[in-house]
mmCIF file of C-alpha atoms in Angstrom:
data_model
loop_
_atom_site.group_PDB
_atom_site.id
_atom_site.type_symbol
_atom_site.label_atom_id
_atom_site.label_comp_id
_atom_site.label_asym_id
_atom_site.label_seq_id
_atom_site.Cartn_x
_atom_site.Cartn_y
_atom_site.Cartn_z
ATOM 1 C CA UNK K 133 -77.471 -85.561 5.655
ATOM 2 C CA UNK K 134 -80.375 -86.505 3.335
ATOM 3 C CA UNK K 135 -79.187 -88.621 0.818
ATOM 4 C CA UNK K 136 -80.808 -86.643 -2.073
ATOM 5 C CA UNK K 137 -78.781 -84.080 -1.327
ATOM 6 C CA UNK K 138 -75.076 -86.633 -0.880
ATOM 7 C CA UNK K 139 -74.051 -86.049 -4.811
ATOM 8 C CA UNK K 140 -74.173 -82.084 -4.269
ATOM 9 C CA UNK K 141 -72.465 -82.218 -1.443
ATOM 10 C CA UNK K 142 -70.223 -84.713 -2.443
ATOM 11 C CA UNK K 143 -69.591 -82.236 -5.442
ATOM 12 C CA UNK K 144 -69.092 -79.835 -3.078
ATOM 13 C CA UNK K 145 -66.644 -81.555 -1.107
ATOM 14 C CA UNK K 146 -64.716 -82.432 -4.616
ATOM 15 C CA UNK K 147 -64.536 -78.959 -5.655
ATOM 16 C CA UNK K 148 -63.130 -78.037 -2.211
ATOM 17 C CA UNK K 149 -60.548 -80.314 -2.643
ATOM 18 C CA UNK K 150 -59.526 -79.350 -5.840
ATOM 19 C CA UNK K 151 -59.010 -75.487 -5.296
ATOM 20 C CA UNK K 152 -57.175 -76.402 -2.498
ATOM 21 C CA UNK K 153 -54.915 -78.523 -4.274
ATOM 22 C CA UNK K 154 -54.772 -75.921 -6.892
ATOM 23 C CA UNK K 155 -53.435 -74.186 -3.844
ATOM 24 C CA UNK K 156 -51.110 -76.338 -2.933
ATOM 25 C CA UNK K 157 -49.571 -76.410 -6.521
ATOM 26 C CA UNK K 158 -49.417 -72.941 -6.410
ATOM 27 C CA UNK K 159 -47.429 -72.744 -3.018
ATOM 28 C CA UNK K 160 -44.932 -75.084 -4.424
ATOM 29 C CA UNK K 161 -44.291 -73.675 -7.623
ATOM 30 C CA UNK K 162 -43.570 -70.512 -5.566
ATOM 31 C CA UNK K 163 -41.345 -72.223 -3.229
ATOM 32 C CA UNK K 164 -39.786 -74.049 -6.063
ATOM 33 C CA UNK K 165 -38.738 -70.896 -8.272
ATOM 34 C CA UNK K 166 -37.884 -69.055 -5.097
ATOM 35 C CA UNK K 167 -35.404 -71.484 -4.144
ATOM 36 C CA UNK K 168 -34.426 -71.135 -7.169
ATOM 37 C CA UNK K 169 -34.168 -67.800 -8.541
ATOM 38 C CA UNK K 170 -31.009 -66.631 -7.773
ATOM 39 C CA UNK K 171 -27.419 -67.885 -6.727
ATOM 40 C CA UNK K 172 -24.067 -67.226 -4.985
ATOM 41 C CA UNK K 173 -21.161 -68.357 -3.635
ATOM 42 C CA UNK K 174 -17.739 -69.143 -4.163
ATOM 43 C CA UNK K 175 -16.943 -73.232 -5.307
ATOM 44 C CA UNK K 176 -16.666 -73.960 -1.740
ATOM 45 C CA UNK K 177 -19.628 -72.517 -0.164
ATOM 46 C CA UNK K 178 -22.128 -72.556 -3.351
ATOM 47 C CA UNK K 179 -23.789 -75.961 -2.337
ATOM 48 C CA UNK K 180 -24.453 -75.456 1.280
ATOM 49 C CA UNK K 181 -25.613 -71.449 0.447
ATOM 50 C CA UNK K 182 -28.379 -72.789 -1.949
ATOM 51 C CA UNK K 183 -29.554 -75.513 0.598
ATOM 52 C CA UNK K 184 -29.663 -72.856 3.489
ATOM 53 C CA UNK K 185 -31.641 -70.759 1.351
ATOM 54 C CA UNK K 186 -33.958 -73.377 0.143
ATOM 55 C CA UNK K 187 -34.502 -74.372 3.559
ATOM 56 C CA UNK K 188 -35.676 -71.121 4.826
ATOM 57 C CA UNK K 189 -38.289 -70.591 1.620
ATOM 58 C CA UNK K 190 -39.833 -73.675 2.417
ATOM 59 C CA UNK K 191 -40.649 -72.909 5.759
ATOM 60 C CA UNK K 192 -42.146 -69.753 4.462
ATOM 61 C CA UNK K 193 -46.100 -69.332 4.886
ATOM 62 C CA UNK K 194 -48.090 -68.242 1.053
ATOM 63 C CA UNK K 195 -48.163 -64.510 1.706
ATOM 64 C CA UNK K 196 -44.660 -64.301 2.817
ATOM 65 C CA UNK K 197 -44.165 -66.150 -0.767
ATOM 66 C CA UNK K 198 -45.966 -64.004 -2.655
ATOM 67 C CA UNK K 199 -44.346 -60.810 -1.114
ATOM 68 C CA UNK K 200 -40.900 -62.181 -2.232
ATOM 69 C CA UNK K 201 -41.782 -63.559 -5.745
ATOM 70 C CA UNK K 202 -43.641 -59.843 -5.937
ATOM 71 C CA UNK K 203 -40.326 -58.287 -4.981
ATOM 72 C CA UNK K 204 -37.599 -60.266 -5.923
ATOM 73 C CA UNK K 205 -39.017 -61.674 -9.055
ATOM 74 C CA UNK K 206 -41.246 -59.610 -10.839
ATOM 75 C CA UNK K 207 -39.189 -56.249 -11.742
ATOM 76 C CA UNK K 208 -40.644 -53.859 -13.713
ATOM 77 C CA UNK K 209 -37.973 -53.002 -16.973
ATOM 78 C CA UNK K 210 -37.616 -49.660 -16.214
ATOM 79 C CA UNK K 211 -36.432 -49.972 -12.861
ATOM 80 C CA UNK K 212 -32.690 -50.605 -12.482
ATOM 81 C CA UNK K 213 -31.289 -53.565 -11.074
ATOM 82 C CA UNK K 214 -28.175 -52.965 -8.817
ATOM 83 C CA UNK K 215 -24.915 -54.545 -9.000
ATOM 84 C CA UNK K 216 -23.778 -56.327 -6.142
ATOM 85 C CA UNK K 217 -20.096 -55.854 -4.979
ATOM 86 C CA UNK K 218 -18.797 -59.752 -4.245
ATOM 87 C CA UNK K 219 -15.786 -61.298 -3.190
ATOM 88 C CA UNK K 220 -13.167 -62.263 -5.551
ATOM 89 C CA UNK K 221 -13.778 -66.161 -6.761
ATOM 90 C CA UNK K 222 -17.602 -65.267 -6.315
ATOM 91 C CA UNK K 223 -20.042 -66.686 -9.365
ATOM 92 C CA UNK K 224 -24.298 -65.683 -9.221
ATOM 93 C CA UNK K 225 -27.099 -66.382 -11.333
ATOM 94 C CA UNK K 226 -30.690 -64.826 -11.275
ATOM 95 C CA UNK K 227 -33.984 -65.073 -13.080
ATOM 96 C CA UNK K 228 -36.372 -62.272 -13.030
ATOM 97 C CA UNK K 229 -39.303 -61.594 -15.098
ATOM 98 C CA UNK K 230 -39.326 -58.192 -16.525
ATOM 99 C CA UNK K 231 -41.876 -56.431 -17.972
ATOM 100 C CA UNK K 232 -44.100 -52.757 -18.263
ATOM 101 C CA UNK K 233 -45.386 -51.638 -15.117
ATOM 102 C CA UNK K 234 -49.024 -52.380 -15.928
ATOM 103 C CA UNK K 235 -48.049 -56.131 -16.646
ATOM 104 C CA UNK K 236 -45.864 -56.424 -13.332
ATOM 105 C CA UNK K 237 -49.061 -54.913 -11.667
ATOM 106 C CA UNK K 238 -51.527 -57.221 -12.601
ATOM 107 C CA UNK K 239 -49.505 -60.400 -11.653
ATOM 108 C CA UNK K 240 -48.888 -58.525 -8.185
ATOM 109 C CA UNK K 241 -52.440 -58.605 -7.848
ATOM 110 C CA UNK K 242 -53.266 -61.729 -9.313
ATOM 111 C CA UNK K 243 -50.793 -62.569 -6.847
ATOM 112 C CA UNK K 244 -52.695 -61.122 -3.711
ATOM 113 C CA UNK K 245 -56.324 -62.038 -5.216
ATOM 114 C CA UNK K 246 -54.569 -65.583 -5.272
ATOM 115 C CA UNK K 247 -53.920 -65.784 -1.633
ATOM 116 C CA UNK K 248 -56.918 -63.532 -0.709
ATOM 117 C CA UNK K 249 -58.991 -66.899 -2.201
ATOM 118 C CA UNK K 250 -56.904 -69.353 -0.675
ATOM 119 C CA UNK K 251 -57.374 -67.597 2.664
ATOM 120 C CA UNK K 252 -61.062 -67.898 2.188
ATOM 121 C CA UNK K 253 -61.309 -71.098 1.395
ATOM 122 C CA UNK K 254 -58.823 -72.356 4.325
ATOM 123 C CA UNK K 255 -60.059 -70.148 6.821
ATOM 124 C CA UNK K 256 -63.241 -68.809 5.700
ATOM 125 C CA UNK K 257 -65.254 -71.829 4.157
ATOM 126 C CA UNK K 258 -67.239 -73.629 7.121
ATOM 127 C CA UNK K 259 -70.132 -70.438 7.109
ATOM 128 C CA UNK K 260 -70.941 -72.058 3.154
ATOM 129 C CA UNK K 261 -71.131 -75.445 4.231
ATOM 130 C CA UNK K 262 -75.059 -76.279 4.964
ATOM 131 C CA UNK K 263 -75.298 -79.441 3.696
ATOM 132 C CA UNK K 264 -78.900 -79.447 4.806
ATOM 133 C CA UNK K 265 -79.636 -76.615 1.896
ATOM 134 C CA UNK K 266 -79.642 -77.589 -1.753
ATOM 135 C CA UNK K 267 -79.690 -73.547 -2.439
ATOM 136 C CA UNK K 268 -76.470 -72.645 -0.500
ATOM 137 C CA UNK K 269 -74.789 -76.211 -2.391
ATOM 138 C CA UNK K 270 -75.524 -74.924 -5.366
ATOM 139 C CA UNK K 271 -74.249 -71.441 -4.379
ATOM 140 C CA UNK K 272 -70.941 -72.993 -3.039
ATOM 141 C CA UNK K 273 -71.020 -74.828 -5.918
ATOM 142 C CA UNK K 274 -70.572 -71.917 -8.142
ATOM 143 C CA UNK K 275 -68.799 -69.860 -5.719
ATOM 144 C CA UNK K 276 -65.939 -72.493 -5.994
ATOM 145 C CA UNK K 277 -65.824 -72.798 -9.527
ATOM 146 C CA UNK K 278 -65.700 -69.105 -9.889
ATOM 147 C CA UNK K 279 -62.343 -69.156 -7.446
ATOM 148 C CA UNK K 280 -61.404 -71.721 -9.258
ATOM 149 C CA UNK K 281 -60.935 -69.066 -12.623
ATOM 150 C CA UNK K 282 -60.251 -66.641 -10.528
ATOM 151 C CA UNK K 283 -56.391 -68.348 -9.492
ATOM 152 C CA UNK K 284 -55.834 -70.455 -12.775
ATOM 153 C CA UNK K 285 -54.141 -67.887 -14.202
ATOM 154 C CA UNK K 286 -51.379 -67.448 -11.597
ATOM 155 C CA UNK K 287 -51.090 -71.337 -11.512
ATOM 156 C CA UNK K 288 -50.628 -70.888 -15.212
ATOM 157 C CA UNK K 289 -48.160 -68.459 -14.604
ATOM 158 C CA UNK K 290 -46.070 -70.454 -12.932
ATOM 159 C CA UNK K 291 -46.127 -73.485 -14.546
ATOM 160 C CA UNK K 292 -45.071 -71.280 -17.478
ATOM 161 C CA UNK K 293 -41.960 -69.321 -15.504
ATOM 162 C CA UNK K 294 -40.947 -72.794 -13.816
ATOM 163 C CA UNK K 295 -40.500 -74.415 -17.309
ATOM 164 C CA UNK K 296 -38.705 -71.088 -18.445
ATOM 165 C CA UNK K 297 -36.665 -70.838 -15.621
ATOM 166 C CA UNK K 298 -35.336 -74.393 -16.130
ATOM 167 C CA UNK K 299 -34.957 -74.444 -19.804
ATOM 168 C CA UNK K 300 -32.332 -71.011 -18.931
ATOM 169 C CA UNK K 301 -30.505 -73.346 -16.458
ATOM 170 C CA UNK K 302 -30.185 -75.478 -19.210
ATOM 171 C CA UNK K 303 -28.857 -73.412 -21.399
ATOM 172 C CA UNK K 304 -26.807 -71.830 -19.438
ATOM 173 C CA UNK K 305 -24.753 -75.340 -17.598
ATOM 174 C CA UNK K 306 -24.599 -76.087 -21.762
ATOM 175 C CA UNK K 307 -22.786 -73.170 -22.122
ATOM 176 C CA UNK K 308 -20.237 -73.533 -18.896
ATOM 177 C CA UNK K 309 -19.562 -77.115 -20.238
ATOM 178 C CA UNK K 310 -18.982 -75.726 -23.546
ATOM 179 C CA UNK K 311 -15.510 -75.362 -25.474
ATOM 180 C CA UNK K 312 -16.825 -71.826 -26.508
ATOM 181 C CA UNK K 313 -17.374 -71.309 -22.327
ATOM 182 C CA UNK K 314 -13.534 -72.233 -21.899
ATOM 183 C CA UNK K 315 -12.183 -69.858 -24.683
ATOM 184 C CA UNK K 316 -14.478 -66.863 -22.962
ATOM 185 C CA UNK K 317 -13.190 -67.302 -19.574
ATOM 186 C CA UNK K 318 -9.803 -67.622 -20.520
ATOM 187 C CA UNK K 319 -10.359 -64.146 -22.187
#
């Protein structure tokens, strides 16, 4: 490496590192609302049901993520949502994000545009490294940044439903340790 060239590739290497962190927040958000999302069980099984489930989503790989957030998450308000039949003592929670079908569209492909990049860049970036080329460093350069915009907005997303979904849980464990809760379920 000539060392007029070491602070663009050193940029390079920077910007590599922080999509793919970017990435990596982006996974665990994912695995973090999937976990998440929904609940059931009965007061005796409840803990060890969540843990089992939280287990198996973080093993998952991204695109096996994104296909259940897409699915499971995203629902588009004018499709109905089914009642499940469940055993007497049984308690559930979920969170979905509803919306039109053009906005639960465009965050499915966000979604796939999101791991389409991250693909790239994990499997895909060696052919742009030629740190012996100021050109193609300058072209990585911007071809990084560009991914960069590209998956901001699903990290934004996110960030946005995790903080949602939490503040709900919130409200709602305010609610169950609420006098008002008591008088309701005595009803």
């Amino acid at each position: 490496m000539t060392s007029d060239l070491k602070p663009t590739q050193d940029e390079v290497l920077r910007r590599v590192g922080r999509n793919l962190v970017t990435f990596q927040q982006i996974e665990q958000m994912l695995k973090f609302l999937l976990a998440r999302h929904k609940g059931g069980g009965t007061t005796d099984n409840y803990l060890a049901r969540h843990q089992e489930n939280a287990d198996c989503i973080n093993a998952k790989m991204l695109g096996l993520l994104v296909k259940r957030y897409s699915d499971e998450v995203l629902q588009d308000a004018g499709e109905e949502v089914p009642d499940e039949d469940r055993p007497e003592g049984w308690f559930s929670f979920s969170f979905r994000i509803l919306g039109g079908s053009e906005f639960v569209e465009t965050l499915r492909r966000d979604l796939r545009l999101m791991t389409d990049e991250r693909n790239d860049l994990v499997h895909g970036f060696i052919p742009r490294w030629k740190p012996e080329s100021n050109v193609v460093l300058e072209d990585t350069l911007r071809y990084l940044d560009v991914q960069h915009k590209k998956v901001l907005p699903v990290h934004e997303h996110l960030m946005r439903t995790m903080n949602g979904m939490q503040q709900s849980r919130t409200l709602l464990l305010n609610f169950m340790n609420s006098p008002e809760y008591e008088k309701q379920s005595e009803l």
